[in-house]
XYZ file of C-alpha atoms in Angstrom:
576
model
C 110.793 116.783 165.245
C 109.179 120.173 164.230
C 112.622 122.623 163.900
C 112.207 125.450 166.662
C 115.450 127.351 165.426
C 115.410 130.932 165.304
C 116.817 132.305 161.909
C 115.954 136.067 163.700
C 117.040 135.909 167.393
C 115.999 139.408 168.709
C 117.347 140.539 172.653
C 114.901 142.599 174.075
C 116.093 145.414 175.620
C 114.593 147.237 178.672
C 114.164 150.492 180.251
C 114.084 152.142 176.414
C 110.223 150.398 175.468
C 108.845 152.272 172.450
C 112.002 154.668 171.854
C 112.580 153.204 168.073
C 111.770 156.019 165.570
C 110.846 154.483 162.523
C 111.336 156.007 158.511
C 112.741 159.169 156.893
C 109.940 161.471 157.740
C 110.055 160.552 161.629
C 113.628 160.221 162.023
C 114.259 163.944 159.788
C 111.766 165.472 162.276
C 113.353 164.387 165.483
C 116.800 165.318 164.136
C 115.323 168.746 162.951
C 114.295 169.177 166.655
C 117.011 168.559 168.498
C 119.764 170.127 166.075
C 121.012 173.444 167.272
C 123.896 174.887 164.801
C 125.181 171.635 163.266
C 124.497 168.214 162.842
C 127.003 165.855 162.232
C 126.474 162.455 160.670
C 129.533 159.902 160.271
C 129.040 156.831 158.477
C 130.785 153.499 158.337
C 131.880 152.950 154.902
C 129.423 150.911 152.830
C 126.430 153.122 153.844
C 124.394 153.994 150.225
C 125.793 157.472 150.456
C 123.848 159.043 148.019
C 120.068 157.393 148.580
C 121.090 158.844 152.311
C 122.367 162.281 151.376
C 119.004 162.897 149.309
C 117.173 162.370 152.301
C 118.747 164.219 155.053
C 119.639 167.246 152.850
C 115.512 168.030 153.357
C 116.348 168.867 156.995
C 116.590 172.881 156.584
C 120.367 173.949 156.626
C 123.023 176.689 155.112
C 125.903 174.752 154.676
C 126.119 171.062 153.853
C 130.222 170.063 153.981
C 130.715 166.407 152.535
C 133.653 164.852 154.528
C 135.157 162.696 151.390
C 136.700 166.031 150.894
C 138.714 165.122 153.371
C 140.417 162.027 151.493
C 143.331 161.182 149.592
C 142.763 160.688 145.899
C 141.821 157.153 145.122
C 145.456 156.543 143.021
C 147.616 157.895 146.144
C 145.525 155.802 148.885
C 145.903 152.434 146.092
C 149.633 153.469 146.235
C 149.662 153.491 149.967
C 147.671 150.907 150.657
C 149.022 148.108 147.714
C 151.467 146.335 150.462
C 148.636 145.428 152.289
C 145.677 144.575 149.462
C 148.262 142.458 147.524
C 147.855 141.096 144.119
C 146.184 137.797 145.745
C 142.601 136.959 145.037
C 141.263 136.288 148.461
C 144.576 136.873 151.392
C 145.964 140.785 151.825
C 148.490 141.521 155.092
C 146.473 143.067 158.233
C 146.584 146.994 158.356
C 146.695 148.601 161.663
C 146.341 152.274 160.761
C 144.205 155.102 161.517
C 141.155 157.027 159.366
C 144.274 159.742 159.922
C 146.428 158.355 157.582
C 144.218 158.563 154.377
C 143.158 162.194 155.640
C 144.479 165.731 153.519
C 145.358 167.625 156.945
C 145.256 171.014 155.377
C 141.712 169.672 153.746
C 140.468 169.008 156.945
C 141.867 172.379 158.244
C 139.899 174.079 155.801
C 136.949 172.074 156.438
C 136.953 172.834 160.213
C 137.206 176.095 159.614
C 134.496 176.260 157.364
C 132.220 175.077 159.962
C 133.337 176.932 162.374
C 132.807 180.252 160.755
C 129.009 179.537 159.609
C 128.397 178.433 163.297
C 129.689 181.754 164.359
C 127.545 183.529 161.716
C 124.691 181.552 163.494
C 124.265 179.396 160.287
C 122.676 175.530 160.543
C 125.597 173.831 159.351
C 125.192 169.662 158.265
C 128.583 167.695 158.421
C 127.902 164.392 156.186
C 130.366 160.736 155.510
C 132.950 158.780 156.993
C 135.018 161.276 159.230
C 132.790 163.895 159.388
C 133.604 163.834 163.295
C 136.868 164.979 162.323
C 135.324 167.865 161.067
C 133.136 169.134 164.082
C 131.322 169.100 166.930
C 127.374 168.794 166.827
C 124.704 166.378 167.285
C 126.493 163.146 166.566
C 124.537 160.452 164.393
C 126.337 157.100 163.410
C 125.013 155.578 160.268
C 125.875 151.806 160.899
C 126.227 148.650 159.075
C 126.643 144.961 159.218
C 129.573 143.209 157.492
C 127.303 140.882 155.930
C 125.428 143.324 154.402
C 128.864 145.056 152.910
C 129.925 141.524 151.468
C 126.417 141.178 149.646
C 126.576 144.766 148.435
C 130.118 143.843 147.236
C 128.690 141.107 145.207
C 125.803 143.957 144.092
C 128.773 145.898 142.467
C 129.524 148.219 145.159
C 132.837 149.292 144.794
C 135.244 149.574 148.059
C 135.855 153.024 149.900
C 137.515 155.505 147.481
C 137.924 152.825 144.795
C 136.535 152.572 141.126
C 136.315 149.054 141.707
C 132.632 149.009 140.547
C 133.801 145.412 138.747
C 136.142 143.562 140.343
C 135.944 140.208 141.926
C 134.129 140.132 144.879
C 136.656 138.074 146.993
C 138.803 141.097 145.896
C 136.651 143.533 147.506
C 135.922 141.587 150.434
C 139.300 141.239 151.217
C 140.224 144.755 151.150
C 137.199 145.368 153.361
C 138.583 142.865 156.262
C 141.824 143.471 156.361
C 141.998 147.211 155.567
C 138.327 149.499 155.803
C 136.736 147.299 158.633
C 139.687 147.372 160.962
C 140.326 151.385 160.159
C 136.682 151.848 160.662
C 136.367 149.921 163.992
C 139.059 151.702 165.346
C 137.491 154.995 164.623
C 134.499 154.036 165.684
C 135.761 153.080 168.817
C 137.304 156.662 169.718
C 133.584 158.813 169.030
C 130.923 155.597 170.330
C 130.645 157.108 173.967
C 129.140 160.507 172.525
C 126.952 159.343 169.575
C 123.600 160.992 170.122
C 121.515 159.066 167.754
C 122.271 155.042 165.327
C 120.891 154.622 162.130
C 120.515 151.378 160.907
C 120.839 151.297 157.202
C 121.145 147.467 156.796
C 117.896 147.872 154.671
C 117.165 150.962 153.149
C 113.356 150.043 152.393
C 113.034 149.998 156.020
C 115.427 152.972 158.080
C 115.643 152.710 161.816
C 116.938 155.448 164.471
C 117.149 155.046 168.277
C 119.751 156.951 170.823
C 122.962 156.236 171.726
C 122.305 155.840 175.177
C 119.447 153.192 174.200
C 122.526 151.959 172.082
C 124.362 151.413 174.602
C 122.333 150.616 177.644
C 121.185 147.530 175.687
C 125.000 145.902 174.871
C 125.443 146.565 178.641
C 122.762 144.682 179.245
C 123.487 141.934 176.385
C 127.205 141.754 177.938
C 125.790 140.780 181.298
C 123.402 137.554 180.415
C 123.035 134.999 177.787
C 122.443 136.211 173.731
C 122.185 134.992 170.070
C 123.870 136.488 167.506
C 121.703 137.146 164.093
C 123.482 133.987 161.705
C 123.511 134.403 157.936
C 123.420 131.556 155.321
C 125.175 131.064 152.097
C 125.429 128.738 149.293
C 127.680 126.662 148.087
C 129.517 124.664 145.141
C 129.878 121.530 147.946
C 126.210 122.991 150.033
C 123.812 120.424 151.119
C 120.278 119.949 152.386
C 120.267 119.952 156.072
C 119.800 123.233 157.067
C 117.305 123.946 155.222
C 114.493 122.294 157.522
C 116.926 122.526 160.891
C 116.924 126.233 160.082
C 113.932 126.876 159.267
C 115.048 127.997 155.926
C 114.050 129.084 152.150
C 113.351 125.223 150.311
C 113.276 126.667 147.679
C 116.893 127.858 147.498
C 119.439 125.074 145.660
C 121.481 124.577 148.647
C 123.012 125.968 151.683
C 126.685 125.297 152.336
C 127.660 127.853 155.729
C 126.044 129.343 158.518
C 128.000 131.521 160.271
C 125.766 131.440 163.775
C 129.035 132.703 166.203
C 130.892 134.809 164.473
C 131.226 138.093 165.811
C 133.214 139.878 163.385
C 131.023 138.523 161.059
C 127.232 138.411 162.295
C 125.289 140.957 163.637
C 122.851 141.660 166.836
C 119.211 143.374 166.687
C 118.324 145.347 169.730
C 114.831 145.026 170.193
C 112.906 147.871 171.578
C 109.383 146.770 171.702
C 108.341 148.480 168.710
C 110.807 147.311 166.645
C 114.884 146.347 166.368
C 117.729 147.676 164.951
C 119.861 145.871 163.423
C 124.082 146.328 164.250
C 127.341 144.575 163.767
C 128.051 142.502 166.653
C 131.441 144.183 167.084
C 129.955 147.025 168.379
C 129.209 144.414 171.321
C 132.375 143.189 171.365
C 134.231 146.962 170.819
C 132.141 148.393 173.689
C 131.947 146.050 176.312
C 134.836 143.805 175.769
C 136.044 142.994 179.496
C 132.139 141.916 180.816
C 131.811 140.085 177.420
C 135.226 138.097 177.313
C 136.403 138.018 181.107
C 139.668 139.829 182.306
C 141.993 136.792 181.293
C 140.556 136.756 177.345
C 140.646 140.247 177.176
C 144.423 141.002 178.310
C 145.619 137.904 175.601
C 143.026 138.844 172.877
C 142.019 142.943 173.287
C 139.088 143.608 172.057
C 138.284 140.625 169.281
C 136.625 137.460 169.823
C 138.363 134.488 169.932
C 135.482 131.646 169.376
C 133.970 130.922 166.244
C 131.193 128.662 165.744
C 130.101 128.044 161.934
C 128.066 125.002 160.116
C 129.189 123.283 157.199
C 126.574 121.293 155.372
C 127.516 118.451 152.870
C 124.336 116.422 153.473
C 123.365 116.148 149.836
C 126.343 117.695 148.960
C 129.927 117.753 148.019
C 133.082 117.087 149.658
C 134.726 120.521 150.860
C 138.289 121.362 149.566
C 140.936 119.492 150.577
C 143.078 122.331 152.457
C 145.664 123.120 155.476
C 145.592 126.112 157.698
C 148.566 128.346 158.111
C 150.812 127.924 161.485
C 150.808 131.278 163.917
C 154.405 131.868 163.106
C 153.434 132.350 159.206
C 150.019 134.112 159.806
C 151.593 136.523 161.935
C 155.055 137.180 159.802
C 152.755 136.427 156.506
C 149.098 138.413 156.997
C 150.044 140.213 160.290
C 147.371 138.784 162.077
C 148.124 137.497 166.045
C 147.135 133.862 166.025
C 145.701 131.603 163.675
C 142.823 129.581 163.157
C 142.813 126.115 165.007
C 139.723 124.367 164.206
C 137.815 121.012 164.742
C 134.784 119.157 162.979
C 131.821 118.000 165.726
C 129.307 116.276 163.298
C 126.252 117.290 163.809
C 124.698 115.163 162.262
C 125.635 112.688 159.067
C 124.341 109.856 156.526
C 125.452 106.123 156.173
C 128.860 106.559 154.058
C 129.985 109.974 155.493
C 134.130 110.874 156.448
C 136.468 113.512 157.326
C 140.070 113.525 155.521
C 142.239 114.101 158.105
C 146.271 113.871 158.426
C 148.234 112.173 156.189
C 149.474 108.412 155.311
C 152.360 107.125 156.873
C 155.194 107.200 154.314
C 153.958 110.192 152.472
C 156.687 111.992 150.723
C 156.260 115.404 150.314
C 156.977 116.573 146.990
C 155.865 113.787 146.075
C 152.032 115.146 146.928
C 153.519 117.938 146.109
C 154.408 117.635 142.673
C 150.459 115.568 142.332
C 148.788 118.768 143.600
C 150.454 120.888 141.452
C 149.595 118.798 138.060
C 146.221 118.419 139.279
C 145.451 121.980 139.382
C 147.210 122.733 136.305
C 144.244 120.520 134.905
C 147.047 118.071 133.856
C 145.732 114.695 136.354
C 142.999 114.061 139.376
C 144.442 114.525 142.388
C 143.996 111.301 144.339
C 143.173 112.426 147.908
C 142.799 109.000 149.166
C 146.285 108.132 148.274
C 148.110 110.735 150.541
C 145.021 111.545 153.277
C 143.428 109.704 155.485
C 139.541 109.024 155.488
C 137.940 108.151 158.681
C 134.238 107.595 158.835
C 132.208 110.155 160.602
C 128.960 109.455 162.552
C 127.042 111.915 164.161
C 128.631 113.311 167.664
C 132.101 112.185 166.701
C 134.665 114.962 167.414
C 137.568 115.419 165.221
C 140.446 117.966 166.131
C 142.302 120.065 163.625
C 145.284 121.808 164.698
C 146.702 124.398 162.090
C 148.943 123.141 159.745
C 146.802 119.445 159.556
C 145.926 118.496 156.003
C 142.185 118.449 156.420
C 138.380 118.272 154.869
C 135.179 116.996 155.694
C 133.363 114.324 152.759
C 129.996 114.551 151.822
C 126.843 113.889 153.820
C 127.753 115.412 157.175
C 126.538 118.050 158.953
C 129.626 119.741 160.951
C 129.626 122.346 163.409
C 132.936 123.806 163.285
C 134.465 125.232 166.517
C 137.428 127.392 165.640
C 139.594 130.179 166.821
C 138.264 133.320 163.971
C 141.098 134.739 161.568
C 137.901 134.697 159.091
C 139.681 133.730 155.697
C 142.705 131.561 156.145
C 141.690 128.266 154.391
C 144.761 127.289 151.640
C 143.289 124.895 149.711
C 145.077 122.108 147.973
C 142.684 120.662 146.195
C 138.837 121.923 145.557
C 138.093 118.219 143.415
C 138.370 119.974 139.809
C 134.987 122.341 140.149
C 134.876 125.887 139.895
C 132.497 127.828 142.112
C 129.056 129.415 141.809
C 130.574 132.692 139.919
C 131.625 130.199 137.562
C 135.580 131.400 138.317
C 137.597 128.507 139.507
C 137.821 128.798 143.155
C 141.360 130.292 144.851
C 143.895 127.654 145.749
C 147.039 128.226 147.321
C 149.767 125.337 147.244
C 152.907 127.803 147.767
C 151.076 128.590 151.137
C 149.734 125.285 152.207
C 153.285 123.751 151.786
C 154.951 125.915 154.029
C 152.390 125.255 156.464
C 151.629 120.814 156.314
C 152.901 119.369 159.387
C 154.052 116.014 157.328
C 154.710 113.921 160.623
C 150.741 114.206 161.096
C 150.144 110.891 159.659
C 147.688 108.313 161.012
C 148.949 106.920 164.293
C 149.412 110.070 165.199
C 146.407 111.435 163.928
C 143.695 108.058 165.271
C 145.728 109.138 168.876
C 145.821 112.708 169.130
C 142.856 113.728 166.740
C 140.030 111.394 166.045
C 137.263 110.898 169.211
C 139.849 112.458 171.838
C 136.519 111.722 174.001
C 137.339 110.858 177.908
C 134.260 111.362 180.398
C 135.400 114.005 183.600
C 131.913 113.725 185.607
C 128.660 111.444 185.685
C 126.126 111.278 187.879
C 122.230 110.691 187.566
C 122.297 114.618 186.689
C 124.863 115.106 183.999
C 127.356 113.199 182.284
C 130.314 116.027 181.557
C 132.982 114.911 178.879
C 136.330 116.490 177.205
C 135.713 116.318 173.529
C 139.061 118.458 172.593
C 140.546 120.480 171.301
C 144.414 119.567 170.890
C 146.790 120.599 172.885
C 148.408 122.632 170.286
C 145.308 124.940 170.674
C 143.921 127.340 173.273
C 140.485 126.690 172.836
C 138.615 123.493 175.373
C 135.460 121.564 174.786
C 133.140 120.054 176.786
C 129.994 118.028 176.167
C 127.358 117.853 178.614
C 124.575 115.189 178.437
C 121.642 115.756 180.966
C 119.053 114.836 182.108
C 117.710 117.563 184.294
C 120.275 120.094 184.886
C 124.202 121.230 185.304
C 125.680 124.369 186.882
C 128.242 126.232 184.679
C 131.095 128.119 186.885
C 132.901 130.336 183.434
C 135.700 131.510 186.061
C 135.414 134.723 184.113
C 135.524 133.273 180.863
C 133.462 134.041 177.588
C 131.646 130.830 176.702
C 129.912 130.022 173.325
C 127.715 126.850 173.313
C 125.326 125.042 171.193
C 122.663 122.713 172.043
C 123.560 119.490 169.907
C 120.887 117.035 171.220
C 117.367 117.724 172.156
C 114.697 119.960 171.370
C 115.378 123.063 173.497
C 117.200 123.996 176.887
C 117.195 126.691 179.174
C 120.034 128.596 180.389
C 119.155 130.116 184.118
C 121.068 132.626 186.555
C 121.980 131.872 190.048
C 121.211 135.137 191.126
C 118.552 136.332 189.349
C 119.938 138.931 187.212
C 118.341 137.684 183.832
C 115.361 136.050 182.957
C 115.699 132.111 182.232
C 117.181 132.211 177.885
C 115.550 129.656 175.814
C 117.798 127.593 173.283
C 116.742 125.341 170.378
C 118.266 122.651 168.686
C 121.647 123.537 166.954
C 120.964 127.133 168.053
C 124.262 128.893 168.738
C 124.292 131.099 171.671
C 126.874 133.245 173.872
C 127.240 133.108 177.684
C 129.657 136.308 178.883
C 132.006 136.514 181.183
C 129.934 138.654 183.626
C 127.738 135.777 184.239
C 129.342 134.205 186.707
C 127.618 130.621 187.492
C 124.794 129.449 185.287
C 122.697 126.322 184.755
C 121.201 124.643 182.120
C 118.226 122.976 182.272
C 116.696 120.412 180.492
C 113.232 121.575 180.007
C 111.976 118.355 178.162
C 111.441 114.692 178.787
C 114.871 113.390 176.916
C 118.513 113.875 177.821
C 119.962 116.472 175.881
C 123.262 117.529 174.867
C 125.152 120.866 175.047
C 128.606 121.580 173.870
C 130.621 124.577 174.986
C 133.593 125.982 174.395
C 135.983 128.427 175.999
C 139.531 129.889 176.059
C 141.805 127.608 178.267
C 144.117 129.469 180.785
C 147.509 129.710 180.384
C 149.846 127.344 182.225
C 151.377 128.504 184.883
């Protein structure tokens, strides 16, 4: 079957046709126009400040006022901030402050008056960086970026915000980027996105975009109220396989692919397309801007403004096993990293080869520090750690379903393709045991037993685990339309499955519920509205794609001549 997966999903956005404005020399001349006394461009940080300063600084002006005047010195923010980075490789605590916190106030004083007094003298005045909204009032530009983008520009050398960090680990940088600058710099974003006159997207510099705000925001309206794809990224791997490479429609020549992140809002982005041509922006600014038509009432008052799905592929066809590892229980995420809830996960195998497993639970008659003791030698270097021993190993066939609550010793083998359905803390994986390899940087990869034994739920152990965790498959509705089945997830978790197999169509009733699907079986689908408020949204096979709240009832419809299969997922409701 020829792969019809779309590596670039674009949403096309209407009543703005034609309003892109495309490279420097365009977008300078519209902002020359429509500038009165000052123009004011904030950033997120990450933006290639200086390639972008050398360019805007031809607009004709008097004064140009750089707003990392504003800041802290690097040494004081480090010293503020070194609670919350932590001396960890890869896990810092969550950091709920504001852009005011790192901010000089008599600096910014001064800088505000500055402006003020050459607009009085009738002076063109340019306000440039990250909190140059702080500074004045003007036309508003937003230079924005993806998160993926940042991370690759991390591993480029690009140091974090305000830090000579040109050389440090990448996971280091990363980390300070999710769990400090991205949340600060959300937040701020958040208080200014109603007024933004004009988005630059500076995901590729080679190719700079501009459209308004209003376009801006008229399209996630419109992407909040009918079904979307996000853009999904691809990375490599120590363990990465084969699979995706011709289900993806992706590079062959590359040595392997080990995630796709296809559902991942924090993480992914969106392009707006806008008939001649798309911008490119982080999905959050989706999820920031219309979070109660996106999520529904119900996921919105338990979750604010984040998404709570996450759907992400893990390839080990051709492969390696992944780590052995255990995620951390909501009691010790929140009291550990600060973050609300934790990430409950399960495996749905895409797709796998004769001989493929997933570790899951442990042995009965395990003792603990007894494995313990084993893990610790074995990452010392000192034995093999003998997985098998401790951990069970079921075999895994495609369109088995195998459900991870937090704190279950877990990992799939080799040769299967899994499409992980999760709740989306991002990061927090503690490994036990990554099989004696070190990863592509050549470093050996982070692994964190002092976590992950706080965390192992050690009465998980195979009857348990074949009862509770492995195929918790019962069928809810058949009929000569649909067959309609509960696939998971535990109990323990607030996230519910369902697998649809049809053969012409279902209807969907989301009760105002966010729902992320993928379309597991089949060549394509189609999802439809009841009431004709968005055109009929193609899906391929193992394309991820979101279905918001605001769409009330939906169907989807088999479009081709052999059942299909669709799974979805969506936030349970509280019991009463």
């Amino acid at each position: 079957m020829t792969s019809l997966y779309d590596p670039y999903p674009k949403t096309k956005i209407e009543g703005h046709q034609g309003e892109l404005i495309q490279g420097w020399e365009s977008i300078l001349a519209q902002l020359q126009e429509k500038m009165e006394d000052i123009l004011v461009i904030d950033t997120y940080p990450g933006v290639y400040d200086e390639e972008i300063k050398h360019e805007l600084k031809k607009i004709p002006h008097d004064v140009w006022i750089d707003a990392i005047e504003l800041f802290k010195d690097q040494e004081t923010i480090y010293e503020q901030l070194k609670y919350h980075i932590t001396d960890d490789r890869v896990f810092g605590r969550m950091y709920y402050g504001e852009i005011e916190n790192f901010i000089v106030e008599d600096k910014k004083k001064a800088l505000q008056e500055q402006a003020q007094k050459a607009r009085q003298e009738g002076k063109k005045v340019i306000v440039y960086g990250y909190g140059a909204n702080l500074i004045a009032q003007g036309l508003l530009v937003y230079l924005d970026l993806a998160r993926w983008e940042i991370t690759l520009r991390y591993r480029q050398g690009m140091p974090n915000f305000l830090a000579d960090n040109q050389d440090e680990d990448a996971l280091r940088k990363i980390k300070r980027g999710f769990f400090i600058e991205w949340r600060v710099a959300d937040k701020y974003k958040r208080t200014f996105f109603d007024r933004i006159d004009y988005f630059i997207d500076t995901n590729d510099m080679n190719e700079i975009k501009m459209v308004s705000g209003k376009a801006v925001r008229d399209g996630l309206i419109q992407m909040a109220h009918r079904p979307f794809r996000l853009v999904p990224y691809f990375d490599p791997g120590v363990w990465g396989g084969q699979w995706m490479k011709s289900a993806c429609n992706l590079d062959p020549d590359k040595e392997n692919y080990a995630w796709s992140f296809d559902g991942v809002p924090e993480e992914n982005s969106i392009y707006l397309d806008f008939g001649n041509g798309y911008i490119e922006l982080p999905a959050m600014d989706l999820v920031l801007d219309q979070p109660k038509a996106l999520l529904g009432k119900s996921v919105y008052s338990r979750f604010g403004a984040e998404f709570p799905i996450r759907f992400d592929f893990l390839d080990t066809i051709g492969g390696q096993n992944l780590s052995l590892q255990v995620h951390p229980l909501t009691e010790y995420i929140h009291r550990t990293f600060g973050m609300a809830y934790t990430q409950d996960e399960s495996y749905y195998i895409l797709d796998a080869k004769e001989g493929a497993c997933v570790y899951l639970g442990l042995k009965e008659g395990v003792v603990p520090e007894e494995m313990i003791s084993d893990l610790e030698a074995a990452n010392r270097g000192e034995i093999l750690f003998d997985a098998e021993k401790y951990v069970n190993k079921f075999p895994a066939k495609k369109h088995d379903h195998f459900l991870i609550p937090a704190g279950t010793t877990h990992c799939s083998g080799k040769d299967a393709m899994v499409l992980e359905i999760s709740a989306t803390p991002y990061c927090f994986t503690f490994k036990l045991w990554d099989w004696a390899r070190v990863g592509l940087d050549g470093k050996p990869r982070p692994v964190h037993i002092e976590h992950g034994k706080k965390n192992i739920q050690w009465d998980r152990t195979t009857h348990w685990v074949e009862k509770n965790l492995v195929n918790a498959i019962y069928t809810l509705k058949e009929d000569e339309h649909v067959k309609e089945e509960h696939t998971g997830l535990h109990e323990l978790e607030y996230i519910e499955t369902r697998r649809y197999w049809i053969q012409d169509d279902v209807l969907i009733k989301n009760e105002d519920n966010v729902n992320m699907l993928n379309l597991i079986e089949g060549q394509s689908c189609l999802i439809e509205s009841m009431d004709g408020s968005f055109e009929p949204f193609e899906v391929h096979y193992a394309e991820t794609f979101i279905v918001p709240a605001s769409v009330k009832n939906y169907k989807i419809v088999n479009n081709t001549n052999k059942t299909i299969g669709v799974i979805r997922a969506y936030v349970r409701k509280p019991k009463a």
